[in-house]
Coordinates of C-alpha atoms in Angstrom, one line a residue:
M1 CA 136.8 56.0 52.3
G2 CA 139.2 58.7 50.8
I3 CA 138.5 62.3 50.5
F4 CA 137.6 62.3 46.8
G5 CA 134.9 59.6 47.8
K6 CA 133.5 61.7 50.3
I7 CA 133.5 64.9 47.8
R8 CA 131.7 62.5 45.3
D9 CA 129.2 61.3 47.8
V10 CA 128.1 64.8 48.7
V11 CA 127.8 65.8 45.3
F12 CA 125.8 62.7 44.2
G13 CA 123.6 62.8 47.0
R14 CA 124.8 59.5 48.7
K15 CA 124.5 59.0 52.5
G16 CA 126.2 56.6 54.8
G17 CA 129.6 57.5 54.1
S18 CA 130.4 53.8 53.6
D19 CA 132.8 52.9 50.8
A20 CA 131.1 50.5 48.1
S21 CA 134.6 48.9 47.3
S22 CA 135.2 47.8 51.1
P23 CA 134.2 44.4 51.7
P24 CA 131.5 43.5 54.0
P25 CA 132.1 42.7 57.7
P26 CA 133.0 39.0 58.2
T27 CA 129.9 36.7 59.4
I28 CA 130.1 33.8 61.8
D29 CA 128.8 30.5 60.0
T30 CA 126.9 28.9 62.8
T31 CA 125.9 26.0 60.4
Q32 CA 129.3 24.3 60.4
A33 CA 130.0 21.6 62.9
P34 CA 132.8 22.8 65.5
G35 CA 136.3 21.8 64.0
A36 CA 135.0 21.4 60.4
T37 CA 136.7 23.1 57.6
P38 CA 134.9 26.3 56.6
P39 CA 133.9 26.7 52.9
A40 CA 136.1 28.8 50.9
P41 CA 135.1 32.3 50.8
A42 CA 133.4 33.7 47.7
P43 CA 135.9 35.8 45.6
P44 CA 135.6 39.6 45.9
P45 CA 133.6 41.3 43.1
S46 CA 135.8 42.2 39.9
A47 CA 137.2 45.8 40.0
T48 CA 135.5 46.0 36.4
A49 CA 132.0 45.0 37.7
A50 CA 129.7 47.9 38.2
S51 CA 129.5 49.2 41.7
P52 CA 126.0 49.3 42.9
A53 CA 127.0 52.6 44.7
I54 CA 127.6 54.5 41.4
D55 CA 124.5 54.7 39.2
R56 CA 126.3 55.6 35.9
S57 CA 122.9 55.9 34.1
R58 CA 121.8 59.0 36.4
V59 CA 123.7 62.2 35.2
V60 CA 124.2 64.7 38.0
D61 CA 124.4 68.3 37.2
V62 CA 127.4 69.1 39.3
E63 CA 127.4 73.0 38.8
N64 CA 123.6 73.1 39.8
T65 CA 124.1 70.8 42.7
L66 CA 127.0 72.9 44.2
D67 CA 125.4 76.1 43.4
S68 CA 122.2 75.0 45.2
M69 CA 124.2 74.1 48.5
P70 CA 124.0 76.5 51.4
G71 CA 127.0 79.0 51.3
A72 CA 127.7 78.6 47.6
D73 CA 127.1 82.3 46.9
H74 CA 129.9 83.1 49.3
L75 CA 132.5 80.5 48.1
N76 CA 134.4 80.6 44.8
W77 CA 133.9 76.8 44.4
R78 CA 134.2 77.1 40.6
T79 CA 138.1 77.6 40.6
S80 CA 139.0 77.2 44.3
I81 CA 139.7 73.6 45.7
V82 CA 139.8 75.0 49.2
D83 CA 136.3 76.7 48.6
L84 CA 135.0 73.6 46.9
M85 CA 136.0 71.4 49.9
K86 CA 134.5 73.9 52.5
L87 CA 131.3 74.0 50.4
V88 CA 131.0 70.3 50.7
G89 CA 132.0 70.1 54.4
I90 CA 135.4 68.7 54.2
D91 CA 138.5 70.4 56.0
A92 CA 140.3 72.1 53.3
D93 CA 143.5 72.4 55.4
F94 CA 147.0 71.6 53.5
E95 CA 147.1 68.0 54.9
S96 CA 143.6 67.2 53.3
R97 CA 144.4 68.7 50.1
K98 CA 147.9 66.9 50.1
L99 CA 146.1 63.6 51.0
L100 CA 143.4 64.3 48.1
A101 CA 146.3 65.1 45.8
Q102 CA 148.1 61.8 46.7
E103 CA 144.8 59.9 46.1
L104 CA 144.4 61.5 42.6
G105 CA 147.9 60.8 41.5
R106 CA 150.2 63.7 42.7
P107 CA 152.5 62.6 45.4
D108 CA 154.8 65.7 45.1
Y109 CA 151.8 68.3 46.2
S110 CA 153.2 71.4 47.7
G111 CA 150.2 73.5 48.0
S112 CA 151.1 76.2 45.4
A113 CA 148.6 77.9 43.3
E114 CA 149.5 75.6 40.4
D115 CA 149.0 72.4 42.6
N116 CA 145.6 73.8 43.6
V117 CA 144.4 74.5 40.3
W118 CA 145.5 70.9 39.1
L119 CA 143.8 69.4 42.1
H120 CA 140.4 71.2 41.4
R121 CA 140.7 69.9 37.7
K122 CA 141.4 66.3 38.9
V123 CA 138.3 66.5 41.2
M124 CA 136.1 68.0 38.6
Q125 CA 137.4 65.3 36.1
G126 CA 136.8 62.6 38.8
L127 CA 133.1 63.7 39.2
A128 CA 132.8 63.6 35.5
S129 CA 133.9 60.1 35.3
N130 CA 131.4 59.3 38.0
G131 CA 128.4 60.6 35.9
G132 CA 128.6 64.3 36.8
K133 CA 127.9 66.8 34.2
I134 CA 130.6 69.3 34.4
P135 CA 130.9 72.5 32.3
P136 CA 134.0 72.2 29.9
E137 CA 135.6 75.3 31.6
F138 CA 136.0 73.2 34.7
L139 CA 138.0 70.4 33.1
D140 CA 140.5 72.8 31.0

């Protein structure tokens, strides 16, 4: 699971940390005779199919959720990607932010203030696209 997935799971209250897009572990078919050709595996679910891990019918008030987390009153998570990552319990060092930026489409992340503003905005947009209610000023 990527860093954005971890942020999303914390904000949306998901536990377990498994990525819904990863395939289940392989199983051993004990019903086949030794040496028999196993049946073809079922095709993976379509990428456009609704993921059971994302309930798009449930809207999560992201601002309220983050404000209610312990330590939110001491962090500027509304504008700082570093503070947002700290609030949800993810290491906010340069390497983690660089990985997150690459995951969200910015391969040339340098850690500048401009990059961090972009990264914060992209995380908020990602939360919105996963069913989060985001104040408009977080998306500008």
